mmCIF file of C-alpha atoms in Angstrom:
data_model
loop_
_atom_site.group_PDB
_atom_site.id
_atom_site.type_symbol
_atom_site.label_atom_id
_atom_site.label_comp_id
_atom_site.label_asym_id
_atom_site.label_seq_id
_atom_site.Cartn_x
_atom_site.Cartn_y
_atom_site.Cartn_z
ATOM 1 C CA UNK W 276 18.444 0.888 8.280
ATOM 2 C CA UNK W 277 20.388 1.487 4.946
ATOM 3 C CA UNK W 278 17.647 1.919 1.702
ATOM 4 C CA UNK W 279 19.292 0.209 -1.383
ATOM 5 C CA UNK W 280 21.658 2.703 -3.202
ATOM 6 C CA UNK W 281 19.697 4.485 -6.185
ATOM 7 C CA UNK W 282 21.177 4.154 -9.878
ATOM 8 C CA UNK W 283 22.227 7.624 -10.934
ATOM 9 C CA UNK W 284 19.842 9.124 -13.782
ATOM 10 C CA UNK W 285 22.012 11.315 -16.550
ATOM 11 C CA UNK W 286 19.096 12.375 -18.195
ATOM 12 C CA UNK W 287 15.366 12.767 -16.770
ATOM 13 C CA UNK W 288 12.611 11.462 -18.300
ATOM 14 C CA UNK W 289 11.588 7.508 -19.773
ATOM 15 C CA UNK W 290 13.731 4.516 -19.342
ATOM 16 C CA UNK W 291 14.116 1.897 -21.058
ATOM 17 C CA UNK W 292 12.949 -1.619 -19.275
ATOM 18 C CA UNK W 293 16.091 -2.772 -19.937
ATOM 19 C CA UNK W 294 17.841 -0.181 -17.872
ATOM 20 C CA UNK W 295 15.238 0.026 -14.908
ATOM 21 C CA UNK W 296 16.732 -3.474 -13.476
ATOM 22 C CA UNK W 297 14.456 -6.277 -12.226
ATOM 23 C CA UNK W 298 11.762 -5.959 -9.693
ATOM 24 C CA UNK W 299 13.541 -7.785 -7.255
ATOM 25 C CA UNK W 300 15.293 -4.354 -6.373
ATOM 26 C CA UNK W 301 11.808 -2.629 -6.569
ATOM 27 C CA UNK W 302 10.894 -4.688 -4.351
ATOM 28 C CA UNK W 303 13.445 -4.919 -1.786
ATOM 29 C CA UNK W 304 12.974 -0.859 -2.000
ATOM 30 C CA UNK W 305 9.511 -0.945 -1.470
ATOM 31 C CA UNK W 306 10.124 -3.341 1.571
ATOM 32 C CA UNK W 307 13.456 -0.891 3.329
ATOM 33 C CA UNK W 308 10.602 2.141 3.211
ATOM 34 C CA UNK W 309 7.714 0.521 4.390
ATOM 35 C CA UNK W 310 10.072 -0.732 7.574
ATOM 36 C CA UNK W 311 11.205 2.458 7.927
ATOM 37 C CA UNK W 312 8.107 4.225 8.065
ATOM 38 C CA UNK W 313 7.024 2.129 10.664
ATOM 39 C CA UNK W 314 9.923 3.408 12.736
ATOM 40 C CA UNK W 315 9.481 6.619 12.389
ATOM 41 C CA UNK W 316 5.805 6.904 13.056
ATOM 42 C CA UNK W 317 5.595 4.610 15.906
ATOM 43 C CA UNK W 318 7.588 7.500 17.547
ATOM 44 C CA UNK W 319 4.663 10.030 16.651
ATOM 45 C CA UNK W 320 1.971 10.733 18.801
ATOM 46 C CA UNK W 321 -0.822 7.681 17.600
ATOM 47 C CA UNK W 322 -3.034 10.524 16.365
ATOM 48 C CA UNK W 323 -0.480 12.039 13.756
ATOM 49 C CA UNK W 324 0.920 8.448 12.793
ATOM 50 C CA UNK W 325 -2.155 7.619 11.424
ATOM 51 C CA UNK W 326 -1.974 10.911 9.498
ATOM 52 C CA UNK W 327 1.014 10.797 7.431
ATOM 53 C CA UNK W 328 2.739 8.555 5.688
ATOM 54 C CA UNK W 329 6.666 8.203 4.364
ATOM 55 C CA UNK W 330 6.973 9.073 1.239
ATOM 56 C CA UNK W 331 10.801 8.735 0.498
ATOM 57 C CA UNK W 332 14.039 9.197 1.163
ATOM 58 C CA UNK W 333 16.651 10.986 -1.330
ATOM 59 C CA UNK W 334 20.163 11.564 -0.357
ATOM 60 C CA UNK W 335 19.591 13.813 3.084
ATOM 61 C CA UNK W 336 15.977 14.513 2.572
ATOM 62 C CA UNK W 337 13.240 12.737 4.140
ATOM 63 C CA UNK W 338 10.032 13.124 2.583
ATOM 64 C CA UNK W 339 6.494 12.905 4.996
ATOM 65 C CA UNK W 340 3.329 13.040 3.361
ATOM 66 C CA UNK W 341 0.600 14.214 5.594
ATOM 67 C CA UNK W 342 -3.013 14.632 4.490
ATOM 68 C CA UNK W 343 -3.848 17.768 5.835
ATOM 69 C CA UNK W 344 -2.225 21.629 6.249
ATOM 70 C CA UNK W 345 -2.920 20.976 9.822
ATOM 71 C CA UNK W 346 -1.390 17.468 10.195
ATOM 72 C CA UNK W 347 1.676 18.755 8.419
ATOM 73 C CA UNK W 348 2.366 21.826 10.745
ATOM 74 C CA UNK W 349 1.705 18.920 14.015
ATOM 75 C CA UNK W 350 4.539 16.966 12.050
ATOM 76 C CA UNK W 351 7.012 19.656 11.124
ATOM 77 C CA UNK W 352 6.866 20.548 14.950
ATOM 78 C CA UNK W 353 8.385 17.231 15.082
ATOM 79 C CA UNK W 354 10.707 17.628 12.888
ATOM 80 C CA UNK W 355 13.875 17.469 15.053
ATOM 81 C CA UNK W 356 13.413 14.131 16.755
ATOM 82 C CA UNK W 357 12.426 12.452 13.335
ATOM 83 C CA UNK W 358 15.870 13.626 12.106
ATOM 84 C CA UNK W 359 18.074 12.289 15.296
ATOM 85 C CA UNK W 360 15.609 9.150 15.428
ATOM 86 C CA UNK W 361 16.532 8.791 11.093
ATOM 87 C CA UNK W 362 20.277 9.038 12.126
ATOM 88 C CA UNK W 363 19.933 6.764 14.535
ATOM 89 C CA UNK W 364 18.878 4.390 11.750
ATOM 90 C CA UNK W 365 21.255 5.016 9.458
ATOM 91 C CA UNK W 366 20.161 7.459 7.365
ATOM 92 C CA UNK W 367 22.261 11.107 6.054
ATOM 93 C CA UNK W 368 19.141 12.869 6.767
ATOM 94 C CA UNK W 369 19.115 16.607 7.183
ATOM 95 C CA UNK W 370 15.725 18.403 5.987
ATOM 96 C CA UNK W 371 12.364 17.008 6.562
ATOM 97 C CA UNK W 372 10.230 17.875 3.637
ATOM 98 C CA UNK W 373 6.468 17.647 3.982
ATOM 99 C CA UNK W 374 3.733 17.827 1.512
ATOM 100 C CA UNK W 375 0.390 17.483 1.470
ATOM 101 C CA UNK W 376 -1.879 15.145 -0.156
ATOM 102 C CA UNK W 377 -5.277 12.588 0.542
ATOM 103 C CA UNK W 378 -2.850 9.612 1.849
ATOM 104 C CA UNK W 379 -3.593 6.030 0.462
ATOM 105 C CA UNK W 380 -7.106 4.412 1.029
ATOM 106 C CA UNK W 381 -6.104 1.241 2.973
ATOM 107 C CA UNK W 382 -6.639 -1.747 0.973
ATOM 108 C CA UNK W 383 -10.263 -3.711 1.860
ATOM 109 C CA UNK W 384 -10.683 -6.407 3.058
ATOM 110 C CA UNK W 385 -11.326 -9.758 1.798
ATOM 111 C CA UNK W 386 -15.015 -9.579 0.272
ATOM 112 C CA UNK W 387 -17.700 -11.431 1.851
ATOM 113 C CA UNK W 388 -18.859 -14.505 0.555
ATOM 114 C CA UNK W 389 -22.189 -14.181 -1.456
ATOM 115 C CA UNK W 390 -24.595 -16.941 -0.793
ATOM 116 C CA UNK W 391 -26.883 -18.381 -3.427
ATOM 117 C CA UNK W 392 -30.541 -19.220 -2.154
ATOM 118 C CA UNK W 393 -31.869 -21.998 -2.208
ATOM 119 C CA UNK W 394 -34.958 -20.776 -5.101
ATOM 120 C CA UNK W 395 -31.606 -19.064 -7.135
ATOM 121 C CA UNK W 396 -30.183 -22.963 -6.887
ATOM 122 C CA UNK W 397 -33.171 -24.218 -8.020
ATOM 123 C CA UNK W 398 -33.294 -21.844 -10.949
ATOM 124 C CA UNK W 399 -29.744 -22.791 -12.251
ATOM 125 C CA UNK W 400 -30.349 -26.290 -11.509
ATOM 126 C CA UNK W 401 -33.655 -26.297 -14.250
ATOM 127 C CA UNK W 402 -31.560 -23.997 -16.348
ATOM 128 C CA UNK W 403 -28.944 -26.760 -16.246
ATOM 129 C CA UNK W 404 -31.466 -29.117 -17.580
ATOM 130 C CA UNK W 405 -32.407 -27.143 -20.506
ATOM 131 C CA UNK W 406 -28.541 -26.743 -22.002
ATOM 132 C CA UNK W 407 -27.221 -28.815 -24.346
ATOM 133 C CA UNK W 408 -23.236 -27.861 -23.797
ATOM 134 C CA UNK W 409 -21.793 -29.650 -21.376
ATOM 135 C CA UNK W 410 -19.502 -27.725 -19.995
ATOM 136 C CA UNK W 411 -21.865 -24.893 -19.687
ATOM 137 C CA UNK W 412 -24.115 -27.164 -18.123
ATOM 138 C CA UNK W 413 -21.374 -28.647 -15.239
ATOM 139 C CA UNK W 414 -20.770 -24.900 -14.444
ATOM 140 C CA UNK W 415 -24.740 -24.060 -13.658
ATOM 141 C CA UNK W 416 -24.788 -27.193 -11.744
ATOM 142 C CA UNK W 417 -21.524 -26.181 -9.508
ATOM 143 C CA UNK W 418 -22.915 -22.682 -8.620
ATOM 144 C CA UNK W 419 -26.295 -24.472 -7.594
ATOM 145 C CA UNK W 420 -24.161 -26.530 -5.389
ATOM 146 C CA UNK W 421 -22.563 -23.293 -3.855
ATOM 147 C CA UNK W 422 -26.461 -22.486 -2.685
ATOM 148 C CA UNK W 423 -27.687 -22.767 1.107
ATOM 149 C CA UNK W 424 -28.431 -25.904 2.435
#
């Protein structure tokens, strides 16, 4: 798996948005490491993959980001067959770097659909009656019709 080649930096610090390049190539980044943290942890033991996460790759580093002292050690132990399995993909990598930090909250799911009541329904719906703008009106009347049957 090759990651897209990273632009050489002269100087550190802020960019221009002119000079970062499009998202596209953010993007297509973004995409090579999530694949490639897949690979790698579905080699670990089911109990550490759920423990750390990728972080990045840089030249022959690989950076791991576990979120615990004690997950990190379990992951360093495993340090040598991440590197073969990384060559095996394609990657230069030589040192396995892991820090620790509170890994990502996965993102929720989709919210649940409130349901108006049938007396909230009938509340817009009389409230409806009393405006005089139209379009406010039309919009009380459309969330009574959301209400339970």
């Amino acid at each position: 798996m090759q990651l897209p080649p990273q632009q050489s930096r002269r100087a550190r610090g802020p960019q221009s948005v002119a000079d970062c390049g499009g998202l596209g190539g953010l993007f297509t980044k973004a995409a090579a490491l999530e694949t490639l943290d897949q690979q790698l942890r579905q080699r670990l033991l089911p109990t550490l993959a759920e423990q750390v996460r990728l972080g990045g790759v840089h030249g022959e580093r690989i950076v791991f980001v576990a979120s615990s002292a004690a997950w990190a050690s379990r992951l360093r132990m495993e340090q040598a067959a991440i590197l073969r399995l990384a060559r095996i993909l394609g990657l230069s990598a030589r040192v396995l770097i892991v820090k620790v930090a509170p890994l990502p909250a996965r993102p929720p799911g989709p919210a649940k659909r409130l349901v108006l009541s049938r007396a909230a329904a009938h509340h817009l719906r009389a409230a409806a009656s009393s405006l005089t703008d139209p379009e406010l009106r039309a919009r009380f009347l459309a969330l009574a019709e959301l209400a339970e049957s």
